[in-house]
Short mmCIF file of C-alpha atoms in Angstrom, two decimals:
data_model
loop_
_atom_site.label_atom_id
_atom_site.label_comp_id
_atom_site.label_asym_id
_atom_site.label_seq_id
_atom_site.Cartn_x
_atom_site.Cartn_y
_atom_site.Cartn_z
CA MET A 25 99.70 70.83 125.54
CA SER A 26 102.69 69.10 127.07
CA LYS A 27 104.49 66.41 125.12
CA LEU A 28 103.08 62.92 125.24
CA THR A 29 105.31 60.63 127.29
CA ILE A 30 105.53 57.05 126.07
CA GLY A 31 107.11 54.18 127.99
CA VAL A 32 108.60 51.18 126.21
CA SER A 33 110.00 48.03 127.77
CA GLY A 34 112.30 45.45 126.22
CA ILE A 35 115.19 47.90 125.81
CA ASN A 36 117.68 45.03 125.88
CA ALA A 37 119.31 45.81 122.55
CA THR A 38 121.67 42.86 122.98
CA SER A 39 122.56 39.89 120.78
CA ASN A 40 119.15 38.53 121.83
CA PRO A 41 117.36 41.84 121.34
CA GLY A 42 114.05 43.00 122.73
CA PRO A 43 111.64 45.08 120.64
CA GLY A 44 111.85 48.22 122.82
CA ILE A 45 114.55 50.14 121.00
CA PRO A 46 113.08 49.43 117.52
CA VAL A 47 109.72 50.66 118.85
CA ALA A 48 111.37 53.79 120.31
CA LYS A 49 113.24 54.34 117.05
CA SER A 50 109.97 54.10 115.12
CA LEU A 51 108.30 56.65 117.40
CA LYS A 52 111.28 59.00 117.09
CA GLU A 53 110.84 58.90 113.32
CA SER A 54 107.07 59.43 113.48
CA ASP A 55 105.29 62.77 113.47
CA ILE A 56 104.20 62.23 117.07
CA ASP A 57 105.70 64.82 119.40
CA CYS A 58 106.73 62.71 122.36
CA LYS A 59 109.21 61.95 125.12
CA LEU A 60 110.32 58.34 125.40
CA VAL A 61 110.95 56.46 128.62
CA GLY A 62 112.70 53.10 128.82
CA LEU A 63 111.24 50.62 131.30
CA SER A 64 113.78 47.96 132.17
CA TYR A 65 114.61 45.20 134.62
CA ASP A 66 118.38 45.27 134.18
CA VAL A 67 120.94 48.06 134.51
CA ASN A 68 122.96 46.47 131.72
CA ASP A 69 120.23 46.87 129.11
CA PRO A 70 121.91 48.99 126.40
CA GLY A 71 118.76 51.09 125.96
CA HIS A 72 119.57 52.91 129.22
CA TYR A 73 122.52 54.49 127.48
CA LEU A 74 121.01 55.26 124.06
CA SER A 75 120.28 58.96 124.35
CA HIS A 76 119.36 59.22 120.68
CA TYR A 77 116.29 57.06 121.32
CA LEU A 78 115.31 57.47 124.96
CA ASP A 79 114.95 60.57 127.14
CA LYS A 80 114.92 58.76 130.46
CA SER A 81 114.95 55.20 131.72
CA TYR A 82 113.90 53.46 134.91
CA ILE A 83 114.47 50.12 136.55
CA LEU A 84 111.27 48.26 137.45
CA PRO A 85 110.80 45.30 139.81
CA TYR A 86 110.57 41.94 138.02
CA PRO A 87 107.10 40.89 136.81
CA THR A 88 107.58 37.59 138.68
CA ASN A 89 107.35 39.59 141.92
CA GLY A 90 103.80 40.62 141.09
CA TRP A 91 101.96 43.74 140.04
CA ASP A 92 102.14 45.90 143.17
CA GLY A 93 105.81 46.74 142.81
CA ILE A 94 105.48 47.56 139.12
CA TYR A 95 102.35 49.64 139.70
CA LYS A 96 104.02 51.72 142.43
CA ARG A 97 107.03 52.25 140.20
CA LEU A 98 104.86 53.35 137.28
CA GLN A 99 103.03 55.79 139.55
CA HIS A 100 106.39 57.22 140.59
CA ILE A 101 107.52 57.54 136.96
CA LYS A 102 104.29 59.30 136.03
CA LYS A 103 104.77 61.81 138.84
CA ASP A 104 108.51 62.21 138.31
CA PHE A 105 108.77 62.43 134.51
CA GLY A 106 105.34 61.82 133.07
CA LEU A 107 103.91 58.65 131.57
CA ASP A 108 100.85 58.72 129.33
CA VAL A 109 101.19 55.50 127.34
CA ILE A 110 103.05 52.22 127.81
CA ILE A 111 103.93 49.84 124.99
CA PRO A 112 104.98 46.66 126.81
CA CYS A 113 107.29 44.60 124.63
CA LEU A 114 108.16 41.51 126.68
CA ASP A 115 106.17 38.27 126.90
CA ALA A 116 106.64 37.83 130.63
CA GLU A 117 105.12 41.21 131.55
CA LEU A 118 102.17 41.14 129.14
CA PRO A 119 99.76 39.13 131.32
CA LEU A 120 100.16 41.76 134.07
CA TYR A 121 99.69 44.74 131.76
CA ILE A 122 96.61 43.09 130.24
CA LYS A 123 95.12 42.24 133.63
CA TYR A 124 95.69 45.71 135.06
CA ALA A 125 95.08 47.83 131.94
CA ASP A 126 91.97 49.41 133.50
CA GLU A 127 93.86 50.24 136.69
CA LEU A 128 96.52 52.01 134.62
CA LYS A 129 93.88 53.84 132.61
CA LYS A 130 92.40 55.20 135.83
CA ILE A 131 95.69 56.91 136.65
CA GLY A 132 96.07 58.26 133.13
CA ILE A 133 98.31 55.61 131.57
CA GLU A 134 96.97 54.15 128.32
CA THR A 135 97.87 50.80 126.75
CA PHE A 136 96.83 49.16 123.49
CA LEU A 137 96.54 45.48 124.31
CA PRO A 138 94.30 42.48 123.70
CA THR A 139 91.92 41.22 126.37
CA GLN A 140 92.90 38.25 128.51
CA LYS A 141 90.62 36.00 126.46
CA GLN A 142 92.12 37.12 123.15
CA PHE A 143 95.60 36.74 124.59
CA GLU A 144 94.94 33.14 125.65
CA LEU A 145 93.54 32.11 122.28
CA ARG A 146 97.02 32.26 120.77
CA ASN A 147 98.78 30.45 123.60
CA LYS A 148 101.14 27.88 122.13
CA ASP A 149 99.23 25.03 123.78
CA LYS A 150 95.90 26.18 122.31
CA LEU A 151 96.99 26.74 118.74
CA THR A 152 96.06 23.23 117.57
CA GLY A 153 92.35 23.96 117.23
CA PHE A 154 92.71 27.66 116.64
CA ALA A 155 95.06 27.36 113.64
CA GLU A 156 92.38 25.60 111.59
CA LYS A 157 89.91 28.40 112.27
CA ILE A 158 92.21 30.90 110.61
CA GLY A 159 93.10 28.76 107.62
CA ALA A 160 96.40 27.41 108.91
CA ILE A 161 97.77 24.12 110.21
CA TYR A 162 99.47 23.66 113.56
CA PRO A 163 102.21 21.00 113.60
CA LYS A 164 101.53 18.11 115.96
CA THR A 165 102.55 19.24 119.43
CA TRP A 166 102.84 17.42 122.76
CA LYS A 167 102.65 19.23 126.09
CA ILE A 168 104.93 17.34 128.46
CA TYR A 169 105.93 17.61 132.10
CA SER A 170 108.61 14.92 132.43
CA ALA A 171 111.68 13.87 130.47
CA ASN A 172 110.35 10.29 130.44
CA GLU A 173 107.71 11.34 127.94
CA LEU A 174 110.45 12.32 125.51
CA SER A 175 111.54 8.74 124.88
CA LYS A 176 107.98 7.77 123.87
CA ILE A 177 107.94 10.59 121.33
CA PHE A 178 111.38 9.69 120.00
CA ALA A 179 110.19 6.12 119.41
CA ASP A 180 108.24 7.48 116.42
CA HIS A 181 110.25 10.56 115.45
CA THR A 182 113.85 11.21 114.46
CA GLU A 183 113.70 14.97 114.79
CA VAL A 184 111.55 17.32 116.92
CA MET A 185 111.46 20.88 118.27
CA VAL A 186 111.82 21.33 122.03
CA LYS A 187 110.09 24.57 123.04
CA GLY A 188 109.32 26.58 126.15
CA GLN A 189 105.89 27.98 126.85
CA TYR A 190 107.16 31.55 126.36
CA TYR A 191 110.74 31.44 125.10
CA LYS A 192 113.33 29.21 123.50
CA ALA A 193 113.03 26.59 120.77
CA TYR A 194 115.63 24.03 119.73
CA LYS A 195 115.64 21.53 116.90
CA VAL A 196 117.01 18.19 118.11
CA ASN A 197 117.60 14.83 116.45
CA ASN A 198 118.45 12.67 119.45
CA LEU A 199 117.13 11.93 122.91
CA VAL A 200 120.27 13.17 124.70
CA ASP A 201 120.01 16.68 123.24
CA ALA A 202 116.24 16.66 123.70
CA THR A 203 116.64 15.85 127.39
CA LYS A 204 119.34 18.52 127.78
CA TYR A 205 117.11 21.25 126.31
CA PHE A 206 114.03 19.93 128.13
CA THR A 207 115.90 20.39 131.41
CA SER A 208 117.42 23.79 130.61
CA ILE A 209 114.15 25.31 129.36
CA ALA A 210 112.19 23.89 132.29
CA LYS A 211 114.75 25.29 134.73
CA GLU A 212 114.56 28.76 133.21
CA TRP A 213 110.91 29.05 132.17
CA GLY A 214 109.06 26.24 133.95
CA PHE A 215 106.54 23.70 132.64
CA PRO A 216 105.00 22.56 130.39
CA ILE A 217 107.58 21.92 127.72
CA LEU A 218 106.22 21.66 124.20
CA ILE A 219 107.52 19.04 121.80
CA GLN A 220 106.63 19.77 118.22
CA GLU A 221 106.98 17.89 114.95
CA VAL A 222 109.49 19.44 112.55
CA VAL A 223 107.77 20.69 109.43
CA LYS A 224 109.35 21.44 106.08
CA GLY A 225 109.07 24.68 104.15
CA GLU A 226 110.15 28.31 104.18
CA GLU A 227 110.14 30.14 107.50
CA LEU A 228 108.19 33.36 107.00
CA ASN A 229 107.09 35.96 109.51
CA LEU A 230 104.52 38.71 109.60
CA ILE A 231 104.20 41.73 111.88
CA GLY A 232 100.94 43.58 112.37
CA VAL A 233 98.70 45.55 114.68
CA GLY A 234 95.05 44.72 115.28
CA ASP A 235 92.64 47.61 115.86
CA GLY A 236 90.50 45.72 118.40
CA LYS A 237 87.49 45.68 116.08
CA GLY A 238 88.56 42.95 113.69
CA GLY A 239 90.62 45.11 111.35
CA ASN A 240 94.31 45.84 111.20
CA LEU A 241 96.42 48.98 111.24
CA GLY A 242 99.08 47.57 108.94
CA MET A 243 100.98 44.36 108.28
CA VAL A 244 104.37 43.47 106.77
CA ALA A 245 105.60 39.98 105.80
CA ILE A 246 109.25 39.02 105.68
CA LYS A 247 111.62 36.14 105.18
CA LYS A 248 114.54 35.83 107.56
CA GLN A 249 117.64 35.38 105.40
CA THR A 250 120.19 34.88 108.14
CA THR A 251 119.71 34.31 111.85
CA THR A 252 121.81 34.10 114.99
CA ASP A 253 122.50 30.79 116.75
CA ILE A 254 119.23 31.15 118.66
CA GLY A 255 117.18 31.99 115.57
CA LYS A 256 117.03 35.77 115.88
CA ILE A 257 116.91 37.62 112.59
CA TRP A 258 120.19 39.12 111.39
CA SER A 259 119.11 39.92 107.86
CA GLY A 260 115.81 39.61 106.08
CA VAL A 261 113.78 40.68 103.09
CA THR A 262 110.22 41.94 102.66
CA ILE A 263 107.89 39.68 100.70
CA THR A 264 104.29 39.66 99.53
CA HIS A 265 102.58 36.42 100.45
CA ASP A 266 98.81 36.44 99.95
CA ALA A 267 98.12 33.19 101.84
CA LEU A 268 100.10 34.36 104.88
CA THR A 269 98.41 37.76 104.82
CA LYS A 270 94.99 36.08 104.70
CA VAL A 271 95.84 33.93 107.73
CA ALA A 272 96.93 37.06 109.64
CA GLU A 273 93.78 38.94 108.62
CA LYS A 274 91.63 36.01 109.77
CA PHE A 275 93.52 35.89 113.07
CA VAL A 276 92.82 39.58 113.68
CA LYS A 277 89.20 39.28 112.58
CA LYS A 278 88.49 36.13 114.58
CA THR A 279 90.03 37.39 117.81
CA LYS A 280 89.31 41.11 117.33
CA TRP A 281 92.94 41.42 118.32
CA ARG A 282 93.96 44.75 119.78
CA GLY A 283 97.65 45.56 119.70
CA PRO A 284 100.82 44.35 118.04
CA PHE A 285 101.45 40.74 117.04
CA GLU A 286 103.88 38.60 115.09
CA VAL A 287 102.91 35.48 113.13
CA GLU A 288 105.71 32.92 112.82
CA CYS A 289 105.09 30.13 110.34
CA ILE A 290 106.56 27.61 107.97
CA VAL A 291 105.10 28.00 104.50
CA ASP A 292 104.98 25.30 101.88
CA GLY A 293 103.32 26.82 98.80
CA ASP A 294 100.00 28.11 100.06
CA LYS A 295 100.02 25.78 103.08
CA ILE A 296 100.62 27.88 106.21
CA GLN A 297 101.94 25.90 109.15
CA LEU A 298 101.65 28.07 112.21
CA ILE A 299 104.57 27.97 114.62
CA GLU A 300 103.41 30.67 117.00
CA ILE A 301 101.67 34.02 117.29
CA ASN A 302 103.55 36.40 119.54
CA PRO A 303 101.33 38.92 121.33
CA ARG A 304 103.78 41.80 120.98
CA PHE A 305 106.13 43.51 118.58
CA PRO A 306 109.06 41.39 117.40
CA ALA A 307 112.59 42.79 117.72
CA TRP A 308 112.57 43.46 113.95
CA ALA A 309 109.65 45.94 114.33
CA TYR A 310 111.74 48.74 112.82
CA PHE A 311 111.91 46.81 109.52
CA ALA A 312 108.21 47.60 108.97
CA THR A 313 108.80 51.25 109.83
CA GLY A 314 111.67 51.36 107.37
CA VAL A 315 109.40 50.25 104.53
CA GLY A 316 106.69 52.77 105.39
CA ILE A 317 104.50 50.90 107.88
CA ASN A 318 105.16 52.60 111.23
CA LEU A 319 103.11 50.40 113.54
CA PRO A 320 104.08 51.98 116.90
CA GLU A 321 102.95 55.31 115.45
CA GLN A 322 99.66 53.73 114.43
CA ILE A 323 99.12 52.51 117.99
CA ILE A 324 99.69 55.97 119.45
CA LYS A 325 97.40 57.55 116.86
CA SER A 326 94.69 55.05 117.77
CA ILE A 327 95.09 55.83 121.46
CA LEU A 328 94.91 59.55 120.70
CA LYS A 329 91.81 58.83 118.60
CA GLN A 330 93.55 60.30 115.58
CA LYS A 331 92.72 58.70 112.29
CA PRO A 332 95.37 56.04 111.69
CA SER A 333 96.79 56.07 108.19
CA LYS A 334 95.99 52.57 106.97
CA ILE A 335 98.77 51.91 104.54
CA ASN A 336 99.16 48.24 103.86
CA SER A 337 101.25 48.53 100.79
CA TYR A 338 104.99 48.21 101.02
CA PRO A 339 107.62 47.19 98.53
CA SER A 340 108.87 43.61 98.44
CA GLY A 341 112.60 43.08 98.07
CA LYS A 342 113.64 45.59 100.75
CA MET A 343 116.39 44.28 103.00
CA PHE A 344 116.95 44.49 106.73
CA ILE A 345 120.48 44.14 108.06
CA ARG A 346 121.22 44.17 111.77
CA TYR A 347 124.67 45.29 112.89
CA THR A 348 126.60 45.78 116.08
CA ASP A 349 127.69 49.13 117.44
CA GLU A 350 129.24 50.58 120.58
CA ILE A 351 128.70 53.72 122.60
CA ILE A 352 130.93 55.35 125.18
CA CYS A 353 129.39 56.94 128.27
CA ASP A 354 130.27 57.99 131.78
CA ILE A 355 130.02 55.46 134.59
CA THR A 356 127.74 57.88 136.47
CA GLN A 357 124.95 56.69 134.20
CA PHE A 358 125.50 53.15 135.37
CA SER A 359 125.75 54.25 139.00
CA ASN A 360 122.50 56.23 138.70
CA LEU A 361 120.76 53.08 137.61
CA VAL A 362 122.34 50.93 140.31
CA THR A 363 121.66 53.37 143.14
CA VAL A 364 118.41 55.13 142.31
CA GLY A 365 117.16 52.94 139.48
CA GLU A 366 116.88 55.67 136.88
CA ASN A 367 118.94 57.50 134.34
CA HIS A 368 118.31 60.76 132.56
CA VAL A 369 119.61 59.34 129.31
CA SER A 370 119.37 62.37 127.05
CA THR A 371 121.08 64.95 129.28
CA ASN A 372 124.08 62.90 130.40
CA MET B 24 99.93 30.68 88.53
CA ASN B 25 103.36 30.67 86.96
CA LYS B 26 105.53 32.36 89.53
CA ILE B 27 108.33 33.02 87.07
CA LYS B 28 106.36 36.03 85.85
CA SER B 29 106.62 37.61 89.31
CA LEU B 30 110.35 37.00 89.72
CA VAL B 31 112.50 40.10 89.86
CA ILE B 32 115.59 39.52 87.70
CA ASN B 33 118.36 42.06 87.32
CA GLU B 34 120.84 42.39 84.47
CA SER B 35 123.44 40.15 86.09
CA GLY B 36 120.94 37.33 86.60
CA PHE B 37 120.33 37.87 90.32
CA THR B 38 116.75 36.74 90.93
CA PHE B 39 114.39 37.51 93.81
CA ASP B 40 111.10 35.71 94.48
CA PRO B 41 108.83 38.35 96.09
CA PHE B 42 106.48 35.64 97.46
CA THR B 43 109.00 33.61 99.42
CA GLY B 44 112.02 35.90 99.70
CA GLU B 45 114.19 33.26 98.02
CA THR B 46 117.08 34.50 95.91
CA PHE B 47 119.21 32.73 93.33
CA THR B 48 121.56 33.62 90.52
CA LEU B 49 121.02 32.62 86.89
CA ASN B 50 123.84 32.04 84.46
CA GLU B 51 123.57 33.66 81.01
CA THR B 52 121.82 30.69 79.46
CA GLY B 53 119.35 30.41 82.34
CA ALA B 54 118.60 34.13 82.15
CA VAL B 55 117.77 33.88 78.43
CA ILE B 56 115.55 30.82 78.96
CA ILE B 57 113.67 32.26 81.92
CA ARG B 58 113.08 35.58 80.15
CA GLN B 59 111.62 33.71 77.18
CA LEU B 60 109.47 31.45 79.38
CA ARG B 61 108.10 34.56 81.10
CA GLU B 62 106.94 35.72 77.67
CA ASP B 63 105.26 32.32 77.08
CA ALA B 64 107.62 31.72 74.15
CA PRO B 65 107.34 28.21 72.60
CA LEU B 66 110.29 25.85 73.10
CA ALA B 67 111.24 26.06 69.42
CA GLU B 68 111.58 29.83 69.68
CA ILE B 69 113.72 29.58 72.84
CA THR B 70 115.90 26.96 71.14
CA GLU B 71 116.43 29.29 68.20
CA GLU B 72 117.31 32.17 70.53
CA LEU B 73 119.89 30.02 72.35
CA THR B 74 121.52 28.81 69.15
CA LYS B 75 121.75 32.42 67.93
CA THR B 76 123.17 33.77 71.18
CA PHE B 77 125.48 30.93 72.22
CA ASP B 78 127.73 28.51 70.38
CA VAL B 79 125.42 25.54 70.84
CA SER B 80 123.63 23.07 68.59
CA ALA B 81 119.84 23.04 68.42
CA GLY B 82 119.78 19.54 69.97
CA ASP B 83 121.91 20.53 72.98
CA ALA B 84 119.99 23.77 73.42
CA TYR B 85 116.67 21.93 73.42
CA THR B 86 117.96 19.43 76.01
CA ASP B 87 119.23 22.29 78.22
CA ILE B 88 115.91 24.08 78.00
CA LEU B 89 113.95 20.97 79.02
CA GLU B 90 116.31 20.29 81.90
CA PHE B 91 116.11 23.90 83.13
CA ARG B 92 112.33 24.01 82.72
CA ASN B 93 112.03 20.83 84.81
CA LYS B 94 114.03 22.48 87.57
CA LEU B 95 111.70 25.47 87.54
CA VAL B 96 108.75 23.08 87.84
CA ILE B 97 110.42 21.23 90.74
CA TYR B 98 111.05 24.54 92.54
CA GLY B 99 107.39 25.47 92.11
CA LEU B 100 108.16 28.43 89.89
CA LEU B 101 106.55 27.11 86.72
CA GLU B 102 103.52 25.04 85.86
CA VAL B 103 103.64 23.08 82.61
CA SER B 104 100.45 21.76 81.10
CA ALA B 105 100.59 18.06 80.27
#
């Protein structure tokens, strides 16, 4: 049997990293015999040049241009190099992969994703009612379409979060900054903009994978110890938090979630204040692998109908430390990507 | 539940809360007090331990213990019955 070929997106291992390389790294360390393909939208994504993680990489048309271009490109990749499974790792592409999962399956490309309905349940603008159903609280949130609405909110609040529907979140304590971020997020990611009350407590996160039947294939909770300017984890520590775990288990059970997810919350004692539930792996996915919970491997085993090893126990007090590194490569790799949109990473 | 029993404390007083990921460092006195509180030792016993270990009067030791215990309560690490 030929090696399984797995595609991962989000190979932007930059200062604002995507989850693709951590997912690839986890699969490399698993006992799954596979080839790994990077699926990217930018020739400057460092993943294109990381031969120790990826065997080949391809440039895809942007998701904003619709499905047809991506689908044709994936068909080409399957024919050219092989492509049996895709683990999409970026928010913007997920709706397309979910919508066209059956189409991909027909041409022999498997995914492990939630349904459209499940996906929408955890939309930021729907979390208000949903949070209560899973034993959490969702901070008061306004969905706004004009900067004028900001002043009304600031009449009663001294500090709020300004958030995009998909990306970006800034804490602001004055109307000028709020308006600035409202405008910049709207320009980049569109409307609505979400304004959220600031809640007090410890920021804790949890990564997991739902099996699609109401159970999970593993979960790991962490506390971010240090973050970058835009809130990305730089160092963290594993924790054991029963209340947070219960909320995550209820989320998976209630939605019958299929695929990876990340719960972001502010915890005050046993009170879980939900910030968001991301429908994909976070960029710190390798942290879970490092403490014995290899979630990308679990996904592939599920797809292959192999019995996943449900290990939910991991040690608390294990640390994650991100660091920067450099690689040197030939410019032909860059030119391959610019001219033909692909790079044979591992043989260059 | 008294969370101090779950705290991981190393020999130099570095303390890790496995529930929240919080870390802090105890001085020698704090380390002695917290270790005793974890064993449910009565205040009189902790006072005696402090006076034996450090050059401190029983009155000062008792005051320090109460002050430190209050901090643990404030930080949600200890519950004290009224």
